[in-house]
PDB file of C-alpha atoms and ligand atoms in Angstrom:
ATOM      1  CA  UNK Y   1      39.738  33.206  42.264  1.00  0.00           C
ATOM      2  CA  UNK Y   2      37.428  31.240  39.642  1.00  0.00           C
ATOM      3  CA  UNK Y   3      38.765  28.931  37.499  1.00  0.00           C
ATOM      4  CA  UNK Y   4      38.435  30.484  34.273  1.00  0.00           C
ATOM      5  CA  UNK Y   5      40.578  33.371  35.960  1.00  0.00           C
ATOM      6  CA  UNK Y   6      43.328  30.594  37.085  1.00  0.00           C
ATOM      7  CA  UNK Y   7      43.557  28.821  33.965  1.00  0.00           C
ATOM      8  CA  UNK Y   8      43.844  32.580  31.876  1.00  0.00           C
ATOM      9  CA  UNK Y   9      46.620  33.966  34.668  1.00  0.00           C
ATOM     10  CA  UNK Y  10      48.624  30.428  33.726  1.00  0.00           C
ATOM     11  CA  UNK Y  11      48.020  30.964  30.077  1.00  0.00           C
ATOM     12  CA  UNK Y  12      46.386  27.318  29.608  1.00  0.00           C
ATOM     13  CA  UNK Y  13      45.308  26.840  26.342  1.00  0.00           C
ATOM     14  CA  UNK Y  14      42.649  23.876  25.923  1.00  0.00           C
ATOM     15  CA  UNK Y  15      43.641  21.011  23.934  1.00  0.00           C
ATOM     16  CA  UNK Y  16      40.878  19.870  21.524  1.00  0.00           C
ATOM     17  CA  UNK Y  17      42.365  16.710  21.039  1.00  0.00           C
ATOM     18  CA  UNK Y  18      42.474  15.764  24.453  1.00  0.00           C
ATOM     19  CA  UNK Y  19      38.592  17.185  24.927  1.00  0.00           C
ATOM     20  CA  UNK Y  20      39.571  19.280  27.135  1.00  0.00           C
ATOM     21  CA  UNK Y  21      36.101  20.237  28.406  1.00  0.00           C
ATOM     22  CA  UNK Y  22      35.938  21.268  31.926  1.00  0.00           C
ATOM     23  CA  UNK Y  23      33.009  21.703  34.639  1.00  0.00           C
ATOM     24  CA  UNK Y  24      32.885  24.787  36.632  1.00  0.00           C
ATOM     25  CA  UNK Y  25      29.255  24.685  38.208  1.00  0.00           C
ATOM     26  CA  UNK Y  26      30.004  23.565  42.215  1.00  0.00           C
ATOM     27  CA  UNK Y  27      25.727  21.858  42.169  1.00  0.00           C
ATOM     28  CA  UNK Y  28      26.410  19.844  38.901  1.00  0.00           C
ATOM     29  CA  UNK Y  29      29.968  18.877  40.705  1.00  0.00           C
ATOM     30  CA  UNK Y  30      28.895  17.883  43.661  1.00  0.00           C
ATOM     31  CA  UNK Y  31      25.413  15.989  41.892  1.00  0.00           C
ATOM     32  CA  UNK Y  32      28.299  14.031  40.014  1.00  0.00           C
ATOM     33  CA  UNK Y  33      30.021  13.182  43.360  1.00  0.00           C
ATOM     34  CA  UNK Y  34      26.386  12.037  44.892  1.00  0.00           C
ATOM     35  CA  UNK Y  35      25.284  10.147  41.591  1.00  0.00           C
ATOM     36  CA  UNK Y  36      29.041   8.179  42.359  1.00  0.00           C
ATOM     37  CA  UNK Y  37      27.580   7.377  45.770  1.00  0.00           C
ATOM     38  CA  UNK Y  38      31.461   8.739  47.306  1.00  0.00           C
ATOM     39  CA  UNK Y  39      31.098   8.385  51.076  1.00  0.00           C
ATOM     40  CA  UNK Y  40      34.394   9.055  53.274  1.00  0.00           C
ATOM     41  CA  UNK Y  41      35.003   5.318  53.196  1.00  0.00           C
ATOM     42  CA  UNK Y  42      35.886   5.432  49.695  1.00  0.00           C
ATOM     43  CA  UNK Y  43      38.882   5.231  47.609  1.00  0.00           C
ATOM     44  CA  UNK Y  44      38.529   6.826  44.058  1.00  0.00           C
ATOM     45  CA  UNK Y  45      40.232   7.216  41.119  1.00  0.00           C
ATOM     46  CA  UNK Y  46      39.330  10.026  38.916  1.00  0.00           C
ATOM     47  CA  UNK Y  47      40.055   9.472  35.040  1.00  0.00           C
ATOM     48  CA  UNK Y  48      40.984  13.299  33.679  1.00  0.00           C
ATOM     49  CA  UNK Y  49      41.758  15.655  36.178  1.00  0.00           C
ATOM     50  CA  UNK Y  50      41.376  18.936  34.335  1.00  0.00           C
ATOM     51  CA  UNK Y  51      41.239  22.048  36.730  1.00  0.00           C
ATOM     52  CA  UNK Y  52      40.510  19.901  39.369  1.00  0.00           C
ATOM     53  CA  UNK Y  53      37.037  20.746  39.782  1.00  0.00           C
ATOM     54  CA  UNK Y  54      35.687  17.662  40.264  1.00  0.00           C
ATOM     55  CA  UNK Y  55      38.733  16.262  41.881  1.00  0.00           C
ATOM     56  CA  UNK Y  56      37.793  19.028  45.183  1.00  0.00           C
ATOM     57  CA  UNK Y  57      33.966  18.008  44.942  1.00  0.00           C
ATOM     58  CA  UNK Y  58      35.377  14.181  45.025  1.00  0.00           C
ATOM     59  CA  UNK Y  59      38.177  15.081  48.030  1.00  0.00           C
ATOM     60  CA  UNK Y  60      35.401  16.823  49.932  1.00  0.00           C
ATOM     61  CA  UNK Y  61      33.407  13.465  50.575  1.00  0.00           C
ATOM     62  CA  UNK Y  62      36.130  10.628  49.619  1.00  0.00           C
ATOM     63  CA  UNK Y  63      38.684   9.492  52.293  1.00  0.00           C
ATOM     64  CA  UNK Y  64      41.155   9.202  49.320  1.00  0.00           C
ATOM     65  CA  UNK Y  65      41.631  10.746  45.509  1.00  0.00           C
ATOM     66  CA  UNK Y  66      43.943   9.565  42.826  1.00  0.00           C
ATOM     67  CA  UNK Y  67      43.657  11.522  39.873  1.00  0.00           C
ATOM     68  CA  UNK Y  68      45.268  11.336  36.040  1.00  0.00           C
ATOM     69  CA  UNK Y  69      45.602  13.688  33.912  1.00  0.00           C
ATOM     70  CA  UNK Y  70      47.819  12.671  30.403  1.00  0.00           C
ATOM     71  CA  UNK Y  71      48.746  16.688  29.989  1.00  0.00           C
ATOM     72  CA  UNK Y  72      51.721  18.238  32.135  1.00  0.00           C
ATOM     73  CA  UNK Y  73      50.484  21.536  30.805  1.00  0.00           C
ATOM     74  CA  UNK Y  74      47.661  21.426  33.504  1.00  0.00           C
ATOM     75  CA  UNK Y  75      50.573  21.005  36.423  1.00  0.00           C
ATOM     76  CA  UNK Y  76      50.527  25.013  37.540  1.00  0.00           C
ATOM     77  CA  UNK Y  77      46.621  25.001  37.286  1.00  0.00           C
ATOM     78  CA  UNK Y  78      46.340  22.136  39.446  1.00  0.00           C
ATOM     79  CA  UNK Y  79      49.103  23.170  41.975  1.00  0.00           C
ATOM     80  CA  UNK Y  80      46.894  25.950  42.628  1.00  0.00           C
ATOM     81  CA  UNK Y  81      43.783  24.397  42.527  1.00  0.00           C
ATOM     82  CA  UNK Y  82      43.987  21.124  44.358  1.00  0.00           C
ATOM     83  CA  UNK Y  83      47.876  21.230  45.692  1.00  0.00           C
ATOM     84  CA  UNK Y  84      46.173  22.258  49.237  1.00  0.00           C
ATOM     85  CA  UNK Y  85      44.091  18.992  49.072  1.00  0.00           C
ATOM     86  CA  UNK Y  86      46.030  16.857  51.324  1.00  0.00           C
ATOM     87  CA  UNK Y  87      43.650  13.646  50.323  1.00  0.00           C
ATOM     88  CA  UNK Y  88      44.510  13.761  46.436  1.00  0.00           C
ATOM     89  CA  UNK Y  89      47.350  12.283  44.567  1.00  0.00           C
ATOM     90  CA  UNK Y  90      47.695  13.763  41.240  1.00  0.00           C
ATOM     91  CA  UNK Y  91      49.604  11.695  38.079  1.00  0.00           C
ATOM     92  CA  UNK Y  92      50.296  12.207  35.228  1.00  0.00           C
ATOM     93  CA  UNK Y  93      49.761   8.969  33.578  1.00  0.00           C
ATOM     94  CA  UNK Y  94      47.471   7.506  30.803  1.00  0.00           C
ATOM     95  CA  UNK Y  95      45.526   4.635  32.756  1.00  0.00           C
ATOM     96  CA  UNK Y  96      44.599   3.160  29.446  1.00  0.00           C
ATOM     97  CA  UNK Y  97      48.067   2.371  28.794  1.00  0.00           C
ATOM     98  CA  UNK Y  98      49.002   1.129  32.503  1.00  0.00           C
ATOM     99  CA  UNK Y  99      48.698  -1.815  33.280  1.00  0.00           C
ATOM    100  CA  UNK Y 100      46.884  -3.240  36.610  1.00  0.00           C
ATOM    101  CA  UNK Y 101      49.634  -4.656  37.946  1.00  0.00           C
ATOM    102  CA  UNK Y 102      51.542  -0.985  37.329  1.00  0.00           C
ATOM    103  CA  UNK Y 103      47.879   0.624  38.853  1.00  0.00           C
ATOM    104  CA  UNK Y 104      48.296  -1.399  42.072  1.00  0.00           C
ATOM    105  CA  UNK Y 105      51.680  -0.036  43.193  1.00  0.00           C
ATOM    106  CA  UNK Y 106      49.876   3.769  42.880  1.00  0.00           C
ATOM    107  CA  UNK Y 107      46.842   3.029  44.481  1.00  0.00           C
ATOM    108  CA  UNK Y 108      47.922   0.300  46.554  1.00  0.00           C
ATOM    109  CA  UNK Y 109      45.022  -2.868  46.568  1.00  0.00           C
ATOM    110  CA  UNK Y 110      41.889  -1.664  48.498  1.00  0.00           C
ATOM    111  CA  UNK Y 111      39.224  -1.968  46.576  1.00  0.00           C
ATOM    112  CA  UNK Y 112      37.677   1.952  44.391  1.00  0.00           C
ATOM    113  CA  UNK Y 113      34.833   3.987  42.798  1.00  0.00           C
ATOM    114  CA  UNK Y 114      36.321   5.270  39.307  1.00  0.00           C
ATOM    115  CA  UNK Y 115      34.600   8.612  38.316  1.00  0.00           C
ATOM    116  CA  UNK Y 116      35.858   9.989  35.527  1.00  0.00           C
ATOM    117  CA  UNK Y 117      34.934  12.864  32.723  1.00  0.00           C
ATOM    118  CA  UNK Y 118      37.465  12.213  29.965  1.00  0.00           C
ATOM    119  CA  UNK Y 119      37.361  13.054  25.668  1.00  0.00           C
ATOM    120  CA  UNK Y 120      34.087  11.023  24.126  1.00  0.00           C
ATOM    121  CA  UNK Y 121      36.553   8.640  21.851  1.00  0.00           C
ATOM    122  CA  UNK Y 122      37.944   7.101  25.230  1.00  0.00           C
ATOM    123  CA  UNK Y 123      34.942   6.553  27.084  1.00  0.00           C
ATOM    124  CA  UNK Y 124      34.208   3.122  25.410  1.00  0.00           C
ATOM    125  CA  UNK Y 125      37.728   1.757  26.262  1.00  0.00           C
ATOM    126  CA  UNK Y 126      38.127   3.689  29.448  1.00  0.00           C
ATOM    127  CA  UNK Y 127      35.026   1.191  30.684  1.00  0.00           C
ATOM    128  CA  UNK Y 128      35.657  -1.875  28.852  1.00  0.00           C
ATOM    129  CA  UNK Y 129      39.501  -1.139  30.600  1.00  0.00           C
ATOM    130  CA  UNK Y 130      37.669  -1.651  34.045  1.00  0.00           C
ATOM    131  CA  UNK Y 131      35.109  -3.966  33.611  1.00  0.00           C
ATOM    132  CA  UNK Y 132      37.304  -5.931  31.902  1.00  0.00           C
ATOM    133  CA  UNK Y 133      40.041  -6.033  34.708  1.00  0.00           C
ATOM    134  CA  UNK Y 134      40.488  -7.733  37.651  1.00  0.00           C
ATOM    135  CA  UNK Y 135      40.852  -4.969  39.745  1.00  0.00           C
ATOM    136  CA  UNK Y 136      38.427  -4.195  42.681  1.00  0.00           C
ATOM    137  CA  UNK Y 137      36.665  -1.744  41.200  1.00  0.00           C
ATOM    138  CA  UNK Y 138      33.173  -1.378  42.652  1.00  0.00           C
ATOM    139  CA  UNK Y 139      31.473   0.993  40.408  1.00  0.00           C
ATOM    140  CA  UNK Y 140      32.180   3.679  37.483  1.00  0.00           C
ATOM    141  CA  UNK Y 141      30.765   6.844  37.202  1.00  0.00           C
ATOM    142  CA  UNK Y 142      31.130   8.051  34.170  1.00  0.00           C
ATOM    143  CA  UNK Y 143      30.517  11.239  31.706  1.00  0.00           C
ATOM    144  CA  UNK Y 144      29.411   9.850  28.409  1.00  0.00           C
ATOM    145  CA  UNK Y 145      27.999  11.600  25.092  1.00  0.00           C
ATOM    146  CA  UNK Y 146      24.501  11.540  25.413  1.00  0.00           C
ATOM    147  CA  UNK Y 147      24.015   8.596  22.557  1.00  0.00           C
ATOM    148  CA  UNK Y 148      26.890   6.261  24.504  1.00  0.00           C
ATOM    149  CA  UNK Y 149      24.389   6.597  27.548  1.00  0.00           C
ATOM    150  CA  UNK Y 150      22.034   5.021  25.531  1.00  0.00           C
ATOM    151  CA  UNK Y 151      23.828   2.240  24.364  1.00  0.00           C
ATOM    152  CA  UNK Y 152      25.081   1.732  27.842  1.00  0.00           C
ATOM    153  CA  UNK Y 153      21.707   1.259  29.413  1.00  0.00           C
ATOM    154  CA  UNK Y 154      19.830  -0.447  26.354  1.00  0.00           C
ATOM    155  CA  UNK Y 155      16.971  -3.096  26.148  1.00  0.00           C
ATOM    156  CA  UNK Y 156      17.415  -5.787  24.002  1.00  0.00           C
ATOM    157  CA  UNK Y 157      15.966  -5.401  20.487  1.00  0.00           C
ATOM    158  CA  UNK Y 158      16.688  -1.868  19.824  1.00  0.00           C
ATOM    159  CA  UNK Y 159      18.859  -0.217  17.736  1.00  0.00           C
ATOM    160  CA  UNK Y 160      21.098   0.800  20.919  1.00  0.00           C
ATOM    161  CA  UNK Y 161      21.475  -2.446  22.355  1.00  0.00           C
ATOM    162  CA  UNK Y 162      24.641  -4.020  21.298  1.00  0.00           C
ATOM    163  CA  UNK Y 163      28.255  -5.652  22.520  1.00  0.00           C
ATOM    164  CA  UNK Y 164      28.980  -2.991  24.676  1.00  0.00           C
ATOM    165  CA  UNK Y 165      25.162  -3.066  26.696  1.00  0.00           C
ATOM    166  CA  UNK Y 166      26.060  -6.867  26.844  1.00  0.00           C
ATOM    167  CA  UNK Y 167      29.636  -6.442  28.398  1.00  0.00           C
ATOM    168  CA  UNK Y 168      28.241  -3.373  31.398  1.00  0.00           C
ATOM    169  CA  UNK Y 169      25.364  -6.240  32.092  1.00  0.00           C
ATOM    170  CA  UNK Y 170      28.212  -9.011  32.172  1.00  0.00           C
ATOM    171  CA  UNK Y 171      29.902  -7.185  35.383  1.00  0.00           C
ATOM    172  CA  UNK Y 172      26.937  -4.766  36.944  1.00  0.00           C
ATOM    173  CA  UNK Y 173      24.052  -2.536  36.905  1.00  0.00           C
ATOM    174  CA  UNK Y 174      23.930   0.404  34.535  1.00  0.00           C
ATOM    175  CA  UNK Y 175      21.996   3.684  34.926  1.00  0.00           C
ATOM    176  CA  UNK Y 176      21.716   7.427  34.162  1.00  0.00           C
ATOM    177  CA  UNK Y 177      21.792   9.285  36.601  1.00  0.00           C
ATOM    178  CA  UNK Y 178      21.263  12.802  34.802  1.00  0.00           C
ATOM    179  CA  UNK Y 179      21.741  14.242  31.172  1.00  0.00           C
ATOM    180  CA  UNK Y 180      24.281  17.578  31.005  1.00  0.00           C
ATOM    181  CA  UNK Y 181      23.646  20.117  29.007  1.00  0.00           C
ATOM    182  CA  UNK Y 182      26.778  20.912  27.023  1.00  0.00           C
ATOM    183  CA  UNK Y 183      26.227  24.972  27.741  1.00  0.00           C
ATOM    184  CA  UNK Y 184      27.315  23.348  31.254  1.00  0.00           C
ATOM    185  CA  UNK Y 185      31.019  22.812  30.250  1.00  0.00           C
ATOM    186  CA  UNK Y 186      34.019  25.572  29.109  1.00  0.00           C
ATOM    187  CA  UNK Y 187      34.279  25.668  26.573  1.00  0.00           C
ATOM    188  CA  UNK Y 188      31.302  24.306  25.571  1.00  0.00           C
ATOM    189  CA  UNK Y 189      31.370  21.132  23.481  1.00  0.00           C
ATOM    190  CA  UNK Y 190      29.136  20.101  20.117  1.00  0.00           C
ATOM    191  CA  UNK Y 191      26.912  17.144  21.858  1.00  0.00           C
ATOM    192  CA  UNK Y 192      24.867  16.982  25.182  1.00  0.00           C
ATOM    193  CA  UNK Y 193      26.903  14.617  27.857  1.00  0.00           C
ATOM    194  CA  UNK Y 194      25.001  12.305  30.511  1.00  0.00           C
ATOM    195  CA  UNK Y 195      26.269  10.800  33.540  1.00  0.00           C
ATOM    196  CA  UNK Y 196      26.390   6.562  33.687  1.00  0.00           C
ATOM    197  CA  UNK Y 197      26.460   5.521  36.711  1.00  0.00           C
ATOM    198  CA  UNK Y 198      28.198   1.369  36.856  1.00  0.00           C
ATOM    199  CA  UNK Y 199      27.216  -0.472  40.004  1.00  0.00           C
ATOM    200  CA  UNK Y 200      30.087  -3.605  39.926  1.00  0.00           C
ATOM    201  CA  UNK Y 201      27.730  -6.955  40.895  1.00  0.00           C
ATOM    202  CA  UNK Y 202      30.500  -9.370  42.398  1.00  0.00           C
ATOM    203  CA  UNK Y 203      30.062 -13.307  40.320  1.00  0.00           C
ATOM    204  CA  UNK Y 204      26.612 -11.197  38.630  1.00  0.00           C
ATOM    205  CA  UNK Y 205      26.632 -13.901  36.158  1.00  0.00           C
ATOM    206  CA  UNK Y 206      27.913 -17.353  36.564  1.00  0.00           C
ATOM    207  CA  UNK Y 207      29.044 -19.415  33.606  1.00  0.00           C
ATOM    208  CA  UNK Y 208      31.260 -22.315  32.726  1.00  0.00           C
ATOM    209  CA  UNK Y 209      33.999 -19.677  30.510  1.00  0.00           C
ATOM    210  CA  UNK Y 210      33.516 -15.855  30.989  1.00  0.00           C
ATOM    211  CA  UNK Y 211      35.782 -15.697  28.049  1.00  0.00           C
ATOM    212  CA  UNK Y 212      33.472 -17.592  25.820  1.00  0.00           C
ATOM    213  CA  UNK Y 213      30.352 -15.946  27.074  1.00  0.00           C
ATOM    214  CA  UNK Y 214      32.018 -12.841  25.744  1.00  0.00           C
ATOM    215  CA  UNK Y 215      33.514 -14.419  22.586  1.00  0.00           C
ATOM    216  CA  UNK Y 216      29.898 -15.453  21.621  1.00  0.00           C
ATOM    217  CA  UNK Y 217      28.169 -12.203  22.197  1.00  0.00           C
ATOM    218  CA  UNK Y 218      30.854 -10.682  19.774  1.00  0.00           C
ATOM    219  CA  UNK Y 219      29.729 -13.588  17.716  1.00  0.00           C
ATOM    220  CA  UNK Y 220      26.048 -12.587  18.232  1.00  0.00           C
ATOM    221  CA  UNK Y 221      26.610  -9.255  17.271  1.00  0.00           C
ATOM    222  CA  UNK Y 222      29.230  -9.948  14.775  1.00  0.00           C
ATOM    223  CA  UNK Y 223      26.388  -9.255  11.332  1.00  0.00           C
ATOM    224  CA  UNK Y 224      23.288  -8.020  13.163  1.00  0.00           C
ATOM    225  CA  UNK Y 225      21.362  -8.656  10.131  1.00  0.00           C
ATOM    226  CA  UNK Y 226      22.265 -12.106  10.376  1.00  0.00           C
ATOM    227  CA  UNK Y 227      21.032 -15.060  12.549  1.00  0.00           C
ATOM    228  CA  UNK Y 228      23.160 -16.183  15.780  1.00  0.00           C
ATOM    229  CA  UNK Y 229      23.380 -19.297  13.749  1.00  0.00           C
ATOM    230  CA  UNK Y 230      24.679 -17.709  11.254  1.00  0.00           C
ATOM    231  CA  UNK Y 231      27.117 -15.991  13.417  1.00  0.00           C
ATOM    232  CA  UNK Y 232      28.315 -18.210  15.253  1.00  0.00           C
ATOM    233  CA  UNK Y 233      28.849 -20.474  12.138  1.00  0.00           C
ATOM    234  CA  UNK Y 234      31.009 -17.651  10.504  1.00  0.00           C
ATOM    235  CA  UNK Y 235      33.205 -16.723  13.784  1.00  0.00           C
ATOM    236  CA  UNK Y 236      33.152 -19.741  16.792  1.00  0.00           C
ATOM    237  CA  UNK Y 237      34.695 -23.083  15.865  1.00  0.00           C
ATOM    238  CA  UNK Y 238      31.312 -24.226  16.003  1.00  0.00           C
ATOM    239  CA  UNK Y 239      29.254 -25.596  12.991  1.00  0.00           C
ATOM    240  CA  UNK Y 240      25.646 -23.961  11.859  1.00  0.00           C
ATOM    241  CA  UNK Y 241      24.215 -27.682  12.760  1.00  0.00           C
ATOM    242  CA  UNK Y 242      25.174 -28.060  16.575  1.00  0.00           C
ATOM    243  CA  UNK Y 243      24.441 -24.208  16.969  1.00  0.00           C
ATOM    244  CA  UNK Y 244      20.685 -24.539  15.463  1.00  0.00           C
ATOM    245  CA  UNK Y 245      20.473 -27.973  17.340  1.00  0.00           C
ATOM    246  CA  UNK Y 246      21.508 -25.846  20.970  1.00  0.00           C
ATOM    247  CA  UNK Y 247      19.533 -23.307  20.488  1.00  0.00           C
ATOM    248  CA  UNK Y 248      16.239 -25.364  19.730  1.00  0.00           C
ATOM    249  CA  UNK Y 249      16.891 -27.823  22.370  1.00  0.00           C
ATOM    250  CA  UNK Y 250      17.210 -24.464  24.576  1.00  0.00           C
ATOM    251  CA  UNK Y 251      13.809 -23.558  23.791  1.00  0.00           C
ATOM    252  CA  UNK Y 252      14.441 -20.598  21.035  1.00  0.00           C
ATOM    253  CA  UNK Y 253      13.584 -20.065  17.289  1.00  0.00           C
ATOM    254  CA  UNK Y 254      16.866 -21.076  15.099  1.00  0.00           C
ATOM    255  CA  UNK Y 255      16.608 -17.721  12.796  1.00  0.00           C
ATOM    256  CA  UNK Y 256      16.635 -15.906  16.258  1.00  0.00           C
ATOM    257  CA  UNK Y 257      19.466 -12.906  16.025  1.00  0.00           C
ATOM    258  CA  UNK Y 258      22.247 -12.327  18.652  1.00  0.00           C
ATOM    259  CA  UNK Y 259      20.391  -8.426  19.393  1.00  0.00           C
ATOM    260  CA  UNK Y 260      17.144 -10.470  20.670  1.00  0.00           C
ATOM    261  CA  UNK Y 261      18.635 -11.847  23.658  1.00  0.00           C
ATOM    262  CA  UNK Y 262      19.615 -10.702  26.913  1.00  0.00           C
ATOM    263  CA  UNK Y 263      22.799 -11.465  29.015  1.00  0.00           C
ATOM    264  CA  UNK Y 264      20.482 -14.272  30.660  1.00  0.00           C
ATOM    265  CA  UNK Y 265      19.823 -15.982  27.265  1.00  0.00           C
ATOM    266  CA  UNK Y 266      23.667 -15.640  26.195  1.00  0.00           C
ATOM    267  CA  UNK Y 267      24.906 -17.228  29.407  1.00  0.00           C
ATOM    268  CA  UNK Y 268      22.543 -20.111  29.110  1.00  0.00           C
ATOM    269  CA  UNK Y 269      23.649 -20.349  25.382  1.00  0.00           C
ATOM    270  CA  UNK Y 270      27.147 -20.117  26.211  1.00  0.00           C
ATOM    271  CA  UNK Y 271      27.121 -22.736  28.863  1.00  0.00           C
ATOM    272  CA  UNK Y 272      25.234 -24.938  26.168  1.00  0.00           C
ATOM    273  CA  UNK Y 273      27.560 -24.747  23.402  1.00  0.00           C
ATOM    274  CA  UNK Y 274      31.115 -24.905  25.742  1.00  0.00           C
ATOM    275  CA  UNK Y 275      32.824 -27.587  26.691  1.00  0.00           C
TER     276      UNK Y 275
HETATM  277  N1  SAM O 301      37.349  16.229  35.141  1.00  0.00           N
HETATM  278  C1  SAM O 301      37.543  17.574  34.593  1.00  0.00           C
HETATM  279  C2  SAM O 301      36.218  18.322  34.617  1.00  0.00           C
HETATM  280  O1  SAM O 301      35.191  17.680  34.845  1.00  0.00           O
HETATM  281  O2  SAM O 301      36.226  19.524  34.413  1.00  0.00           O
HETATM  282  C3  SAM O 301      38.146  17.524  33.201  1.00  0.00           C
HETATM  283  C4  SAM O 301      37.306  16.964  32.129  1.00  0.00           C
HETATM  284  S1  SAM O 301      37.885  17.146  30.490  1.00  0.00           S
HETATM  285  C5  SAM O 301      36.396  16.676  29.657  1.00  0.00           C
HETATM  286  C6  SAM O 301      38.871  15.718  30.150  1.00  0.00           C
HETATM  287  C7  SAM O 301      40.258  15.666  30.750  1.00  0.00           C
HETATM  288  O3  SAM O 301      40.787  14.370  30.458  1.00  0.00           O
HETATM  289  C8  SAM O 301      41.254  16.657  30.183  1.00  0.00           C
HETATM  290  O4  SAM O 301      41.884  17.363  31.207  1.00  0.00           O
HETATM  291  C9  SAM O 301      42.280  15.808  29.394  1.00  0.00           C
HETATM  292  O5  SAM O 301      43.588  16.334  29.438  1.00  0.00           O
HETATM  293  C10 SAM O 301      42.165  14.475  30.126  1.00  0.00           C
HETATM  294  N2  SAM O 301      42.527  13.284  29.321  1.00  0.00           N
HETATM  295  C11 SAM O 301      42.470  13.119  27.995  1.00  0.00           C
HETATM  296  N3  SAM O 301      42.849  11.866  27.660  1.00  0.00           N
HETATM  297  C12 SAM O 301      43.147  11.250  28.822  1.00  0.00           C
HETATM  298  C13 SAM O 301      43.603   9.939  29.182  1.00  0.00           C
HETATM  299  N4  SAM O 301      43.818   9.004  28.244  1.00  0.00           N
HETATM  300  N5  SAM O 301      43.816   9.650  30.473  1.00  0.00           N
HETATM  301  C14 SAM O 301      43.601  10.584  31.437  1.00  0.00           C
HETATM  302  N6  SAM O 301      43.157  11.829  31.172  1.00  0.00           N
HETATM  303  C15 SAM O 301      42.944  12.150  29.893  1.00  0.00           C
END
């Protein structure tokens, strides 16, 4: 039976609020489940379950699937859509609001791909949530409005480029792997989706304080029409005068701003100014 046909005979009705969105096309699936590089060695957790389309495309190559869902209402769909799958776990559990330590007793501590197609307004926190862990994670795949892809993947001194480009090239290697048309999805949404694909770069950049390399690129991008001197005047503990004084000893202009550098520059900065 097709999907559309399962979720009508269980009366699901699609929750706007929780973007309820869902893929039904088995080549775009499976793409998905190659552009996540899943090989039968792989654990992965899958952020919003859905039907459970993606789940089966996942199960077919992944030697194990743990998938959340946050809506109970999707329970009967599922049963009959993924219940035979005897390498899935399904909860029903908000990830965002679990904590690791909570994570680890479900999925136990072997290190996992996250793939995940959840509502636009928690893709931003659903990665920051993993790169920000310490969990093994070793990449995300993840479906993104077509404008967060951009940001993702930036080059410094664009309009795109910004805190969250700087935090995905703290941790790993960001790419897109393909752009979705929304006519692709059921019901169809009002923006075009692409895929980001996360490679996880173990130690990818080494400073003195991780913590302070990330407090200062908030700092840098704190105004963006003002200097990093400027910035980091208003928001570190550090005065305008040793700031300038770093960065020209480092080799850079003083009126340079925060959405000129790269992660490179920041770390050396960082390192500079911490101690
Ligand atoms: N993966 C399926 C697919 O590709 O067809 C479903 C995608 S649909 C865009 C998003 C799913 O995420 C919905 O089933 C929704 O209930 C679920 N969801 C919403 N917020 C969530 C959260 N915080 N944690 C886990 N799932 C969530």
């Amino acid at each position: 039976m097709e999907i559309k046909e399962i979720l009508k005979k269980h009366g699901f009705v699609f929750k706007k609020n929780l973007g309820q969105n869902f893929l039904t096309e088995g080549s775009l699936l499976r793409a998905i489940v190659k552009d996540a590089g899943v090989t039968e060695d792989d654990t992965v957790i899958e952020i919003g379950t859905g039907a459970g389309t993606l789940t089966s495309a996942i199960a077919e190559k992944a030697k194990k699937v743990y998938t959340f869902d946050v809506d109970t209402a999707l329970e009967p769909v599922l049963k009959e859509t993924i219940g035979h799958l005897n390498n899935v776990t399904l909860n029903f559990l908000d990830v965002l609001k679990c904590k690791d330590i909570d994570l680890t007793k479900i999925i136990g501590e072997e290190p996992f791909k996250v793939v995940a197609n959840i509502p636009y307004y928690v893709t931003t926190p659903l990665i920051m949530r993993f790169l920000e862990s310490s969990l093994p994670v070793k990449s995300l795949t993840v479906m993104v409005q077509k404008e967060v892809a951009d940001r993702l993947i930036a080059e410094p001194d664009t309009e795109d480029y910004g805190a969250i480009t700087l935090a995905v090239e703290m941790r790993g290697n960001a790419r897109i792997t393909r752009t979705v048309s929304r006519q692709l999805f059921h019901p169809a949404p009002k923006v075009d989706s692409a895929v980001v694909h996360i490679d996880i770069v173990d130690d990818k950049i080494k400073v003195k304080n991780k913590e302070f390399l990330a407090k200062l690129i908030r700092a840098g991008f704190q105004m963006r029409r003002k200097t990093l001197v400027n910035n980091i005047g208003a928001t570190l503990n550090i005065s305008k005068e040793v700031a300038k004084q770093t960065l020209v000893s480092l080799g850079y202009n003083e009126s340079v701003r925060g959405e000129a550098l790269s992660i490179d520059d920041y770390a050396k900065i960082a390192d500079a100014l911490y101690n």
